[in-house]
PDB file of C-alpha atoms and ligand atoms in Angstrom:
ATOM      1  CA  MET Y 437       0.000   0.000   0.000  1.00 93.00           C
ATOM      2  CA  HIS Y 438       1.357   3.399  -1.025  1.00 97.00           C
ATOM      3  CA  LYS Y 439       0.085   6.798   0.036  1.00 98.00           C
ATOM      4  CA  GLY Y 440       0.497  10.277  -1.306  1.00 98.00           C
ATOM      5  CA  SER Y 441      -0.946  13.755  -1.488  1.00 98.00           C
ATOM      6  CA  CYS Y 442      -0.649  17.114  -3.140  1.00 98.00           C
ATOM      7  CA  LEU Y 443       1.389  19.862  -1.502  1.00 98.00           C
ATOM      8  CA  CYS Y 444      -1.506  21.364   0.510  1.00 98.00           C
ATOM      9  CA  GLY Y 445      -3.094  18.022   1.407  1.00 98.00           C
ATOM     10  CA  ALA Y 446      -6.503  18.722  -0.152  1.00 98.00           C
ATOM     11  CA  VAL Y 447      -6.038  15.727  -2.481  1.00 98.00           C
ATOM     12  CA  ARG Y 448      -4.915  12.436  -0.947  1.00 98.00           C
ATOM     13  CA  PHE Y 449      -4.652   9.018  -2.504  1.00 98.00           C
ATOM     14  CA  THR Y 450      -3.718   5.445  -1.757  1.00 98.00           C
ATOM     15  CA  VAL Y 451      -2.507   2.805  -4.186  1.00 98.00           C
ATOM     16  CA  ALA Y 452      -2.930  -0.847  -3.252  1.00 97.00           C
ATOM     17  CA  SER Y 453      -0.396  -2.129  -5.787  1.00 94.00           C
ATOM     18  CA  ASP Y 454       3.357  -1.931  -6.348  1.00 93.00           C
ATOM     19  CA  LEU Y 455       4.765   1.037  -8.250  1.00 94.00           C
ATOM     20  CA  SER Y 456       6.472  -1.127 -10.828  1.00 84.00           C
ATOM     21  CA  GLU Y 457       6.070   0.838 -14.054  1.00 82.00           C
ATOM     22  CA  ALA Y 458       7.958   3.991 -13.113  1.00 94.00           C
ATOM     23  CA  SER Y 459       9.052   6.156 -16.002  1.00 96.00           C
ATOM     24  CA  ALA Y 460       9.980   9.714 -16.877  1.00 97.00           C
ATOM     25  CA  CYS Y 461       8.503  11.624 -19.792  1.00 96.00           C
ATOM     26  CA  HIS Y 462      10.583  14.451 -21.208  1.00 97.00           C
ATOM     27  CA  CYS Y 463       8.102  15.671 -23.850  1.00 96.00           C
ATOM     28  CA  SER Y 464       7.533  19.413 -23.969  1.00 96.00           C
ATOM     29  CA  ARG Y 465       3.978  19.064 -22.595  1.00 95.00           C
ATOM     30  CA  CYS Y 466       5.089  17.140 -19.521  1.00 96.00           C
ATOM     31  CA  ARG Y 467       7.979  19.527 -18.990  1.00 97.00           C
ATOM     32  CA  LYS Y 468       5.688  22.544 -19.027  1.00 97.00           C
ATOM     33  CA  TRP Y 469       3.077  20.830 -16.871  1.00 97.00           C
ATOM     34  CA  THR Y 470       5.505  19.825 -14.122  1.00 97.00           C
ATOM     35  CA  GLY Y 471       8.119  22.534 -14.404  1.00 97.00           C
ATOM     36  CA  HIS Y 472      10.786  19.901 -15.171  1.00 97.00           C
ATOM     37  CA  PHE Y 473       9.779  16.462 -16.467  1.00 97.00           C
ATOM     38  CA  LEU Y 474       7.083  14.022 -15.443  1.00 97.00           C
ATOM     39  CA  ALA Y 475       8.253  11.073 -13.362  1.00 97.00           C
ATOM     40  CA  ASP Y 476       5.231   8.894 -12.761  1.00 97.00           C
ATOM     41  CA  ALA Y 477       4.093   5.385 -11.953  1.00 97.00           C
ATOM     42  CA  GLU Y 478       1.413   3.708 -14.027  1.00 96.00           C
ATOM     43  CA  VAL Y 479      -0.765   1.801 -11.611  1.00 96.00           C
ATOM     44  CA  PRO Y 480      -3.910  -0.291 -12.164  1.00 96.00           C
ATOM     45  CA  ARG Y 481      -6.799   2.164 -11.907  1.00 95.00           C
ATOM     46  CA  ASP Y 482      -8.833  -0.162  -9.696  1.00 96.00           C
ATOM     47  CA  THR Y 483      -6.096  -0.117  -7.032  1.00 97.00           C
ATOM     48  CA  VAL Y 484      -6.335   3.671  -6.594  1.00 98.00           C
ATOM     49  CA  THR Y 485      -8.502   5.424  -4.014  1.00 98.00           C
ATOM     50  CA  ILE Y 486      -8.674   9.206  -4.093  1.00 98.00           C
ATOM     51  CA  ALA Y 487      -9.926  11.484  -1.324  1.00 98.00           C
ATOM     52  CA  GLY Y 488     -10.663  15.133  -2.056  1.00 98.00           C
ATOM     53  CA  GLU Y 489     -11.482  14.452  -5.676  1.00 97.00           C
ATOM     54  CA  GLU Y 490     -13.516  17.680  -5.783  1.00 98.00           C
ATOM     55  CA  HIS Y 491     -10.233  19.598  -5.406  1.00 98.00           C
ATOM     56  CA  ILE Y 492      -8.788  18.095  -8.585  1.00 98.00           C
ATOM     57  CA  LYS Y 493      -8.876  20.225 -11.704  1.00 98.00           C
ATOM     58  CA  TRP Y 494      -8.512  18.366 -14.994  1.00 98.00           C
ATOM     59  CA  PHE Y 495      -6.744  19.758 -18.022  1.00 97.00           C
ATOM     60  CA  THR Y 496      -7.430  18.036 -21.325  1.00 96.00           C
ATOM     61  CA  MET Y 497      -5.121  18.912 -24.187  1.00 85.00           C
ATOM     62  CA  SER Y 498      -5.618  15.938 -26.518  1.00 86.00           C
ATOM     63  CA  GLU Y 499      -8.124  13.134 -27.026  1.00 88.00           C
ATOM     64  CA  LYS Y 500      -5.591  10.770 -25.477  1.00 92.00           C
ATOM     65  CA  ALA Y 501      -5.369  11.866 -21.874  1.00 95.00           C
ATOM     66  CA  ARG Y 502      -6.257  14.423 -19.243  1.00 97.00           C
ATOM     67  CA  ARG Y 503      -3.978  15.753 -16.536  1.00 98.00           C
ATOM     68  CA  GLY Y 504      -5.165  16.244 -12.979  1.00 98.00           C
ATOM     69  CA  PHE Y 505      -3.744  18.788 -10.563  1.00 98.00           C
ATOM     70  CA  CYS Y 506      -4.766  20.278  -7.231  1.00 98.00           C
ATOM     71  CA  ALA Y 507      -6.877  23.387  -7.816  1.00 98.00           C
ATOM     72  CA  THR Y 508      -5.618  24.893  -4.556  1.00 98.00           C
ATOM     73  CA  CYS Y 509      -1.866  24.336  -4.555  1.00 98.00           C
ATOM     74  CA  GLY Y 510      -1.250  23.406  -8.212  1.00 98.00           C
ATOM     75  CA  SER Y 511       0.551  20.098  -7.604  1.00 98.00           C
ATOM     76  CA  SER Y 512       0.771  17.936 -10.736  1.00 98.00           C
ATOM     77  CA  LEU Y 513      -0.778  14.605  -9.752  1.00 98.00           C
ATOM     78  CA  PHE Y 514      -2.508  12.425 -12.337  1.00 98.00           C
ATOM     79  CA  PHE Y 515      -2.059  11.475 -15.968  1.00 97.00           C
ATOM     80  CA  ASP Y 516      -5.312   9.835 -16.966  1.00 97.00           C
ATOM     81  CA  PRO Y 517      -5.762   8.119 -20.370  1.00 96.00           C
ATOM     82  CA  LEU Y 518      -9.241   8.834 -21.720  1.00 94.00           C
ATOM     83  CA  ASP Y 519      -9.670   5.496 -23.471  1.00 90.00           C
ATOM     84  CA  LYS Y 520     -10.598   3.441 -20.403  1.00 85.00           C
ATOM     85  CA  VAL Y 521     -11.142   0.296 -22.448  1.00 85.00           C
ATOM     86  CA  LYS Y 522      -7.645   0.283 -23.904  1.00 90.00           C
ATOM     87  CA  HIS Y 523      -5.887   1.664 -20.820  1.00 90.00           C
ATOM     88  CA  SER Y 524      -6.672   0.312 -17.374  1.00 93.00           C
ATOM     89  CA  TRP Y 525      -3.922   2.342 -15.707  1.00 95.00           C
ATOM     90  CA  LEU Y 526      -3.627   5.747 -14.115  1.00 96.00           C
ATOM     91  CA  GLY Y 527      -0.319   7.628 -14.052  1.00 97.00           C
ATOM     92  CA  ILE Y 528       0.508   9.216 -10.696  1.00 98.00           C
ATOM     93  CA  ALA Y 529       3.383  11.658 -10.245  1.00 98.00           C
ATOM     94  CA  LEU Y 530       6.123  10.028  -8.175  1.00 98.00           C
ATOM     95  CA  GLY Y 531       6.862  13.269  -6.346  1.00 98.00           C
ATOM     96  CA  ALA Y 532       3.404  13.146  -4.745  1.00 98.00           C
ATOM     97  CA  PHE Y 533       4.076   9.797  -3.037  1.00 98.00           C
ATOM     98  CA  ASP Y 534       5.186   9.434   0.563  1.00 97.00           C
ATOM     99  CA  SER Y 535       8.451   7.516   0.986  1.00 93.00           C
ATOM    100  CA  PRO Y 536       9.370   4.752   0.616  1.00 95.00           C
ATOM    101  CA  THR Y 537       8.071   4.273  -2.916  1.00 96.00           C
ATOM    102  CA  ASP Y 538      10.086   1.040  -3.370  1.00 94.00           C
ATOM    103  CA  THR Y 539      10.570   1.858  -7.026  1.00 95.00           C
ATOM    104  CA  HIS Y 540      12.963   3.694  -9.307  1.00 93.00           C
ATOM    105  CA  LEU Y 541      12.846   5.105 -12.832  1.00 94.00           C
ATOM    106  CA  LYS Y 542      13.140   2.252 -15.330  1.00 93.00           C
ATOM    107  CA  LEU Y 543      12.504   4.114 -18.552  1.00 95.00           C
ATOM    108  CA  HIS Y 544      12.906   7.611 -20.002  1.00 96.00           C
ATOM    109  CA  ILE Y 545      10.667   8.533 -22.928  1.00 96.00           C
ATOM    110  CA  PHE Y 546      10.590  11.413 -25.419  1.00 96.00           C
ATOM    111  CA  THR Y 547      14.205  12.105 -24.542  1.00 95.00           C
ATOM    112  CA  GLY Y 548      14.580  13.876 -27.898  1.00 95.00           C
ATOM    113  CA  ASP Y 549      12.396  16.640 -26.414  1.00 95.00           C
ATOM    114  CA  LYS Y 550      14.281  16.928 -23.127  1.00 96.00           C
ATOM    115  CA  GLY Y 551      15.471  20.253 -21.767  1.00 96.00           C
ATOM    116  CA  ASP Y 552      18.996  21.375 -22.587  1.00 96.00           C
ATOM    117  CA  TYR Y 553      19.857  22.099 -18.956  1.00 96.00           C
ATOM    118  CA  TYR Y 554      20.150  18.513 -17.625  1.00 95.00           C
ATOM    119  CA  GLU Y 555      21.451  15.094 -18.607  1.00 95.00           C
ATOM    120  CA  ILE Y 556      19.773  11.722 -18.189  1.00 93.00           C
ATOM    121  CA  GLU Y 557      21.693   9.207 -16.124  1.00 86.00           C
ATOM    122  CA  GLU Y 558      23.491   6.374 -17.868  1.00 84.00           C
ATOM    123  CA  GLY Y 559      22.173   2.833 -17.662  1.00 81.00           C
ATOM    124  CA  VAL Y 560      18.449   3.568 -17.822  1.00 85.00           C
ATOM    125  CA  GLU Y 561      16.533   2.645 -20.943  1.00 86.00           C
ATOM    126  CA  GLN Y 562      15.783   5.627 -23.164  1.00 90.00           C
ATOM    127  CA  HIS Y 563      13.296   6.102 -25.980  1.00 89.00           C
ATOM    128  CA  ARG Y 564      13.562   9.209 -28.110  1.00 87.00           C
TER     129      ARG Y 564
HETATM  130 ZN1   ZN F 988      -3.258  20.854  -2.931  1.00 92.30          ZN
END
């Protein structure tokens, strides 16, 4: 069982599964949304319980997914695919989790879009 929250605590969540699919997305959308890049864990949607859902504001930029953040403190929290039939997972920002997360980044994606002010560590799988 993992727990987490936004910065102000209005949105809290628990995840009843392991955080196995941890990845970082360096696309320009995720970089703007988070202020750096999005490190998240894709967890089975039915293992997630959210409290304070009324404090979540959703931003939809494409037909593929919507992004949820706390309307009070602005914390980036959820990456939610809109096709619920095809995708049974919900992405949750790793920074919102309480420690220990018992996971680490296993994959970096859209690295061709990454910022020019940082490098990605060696030894982790990368997809441009
Ligand atoms: Zn908040």
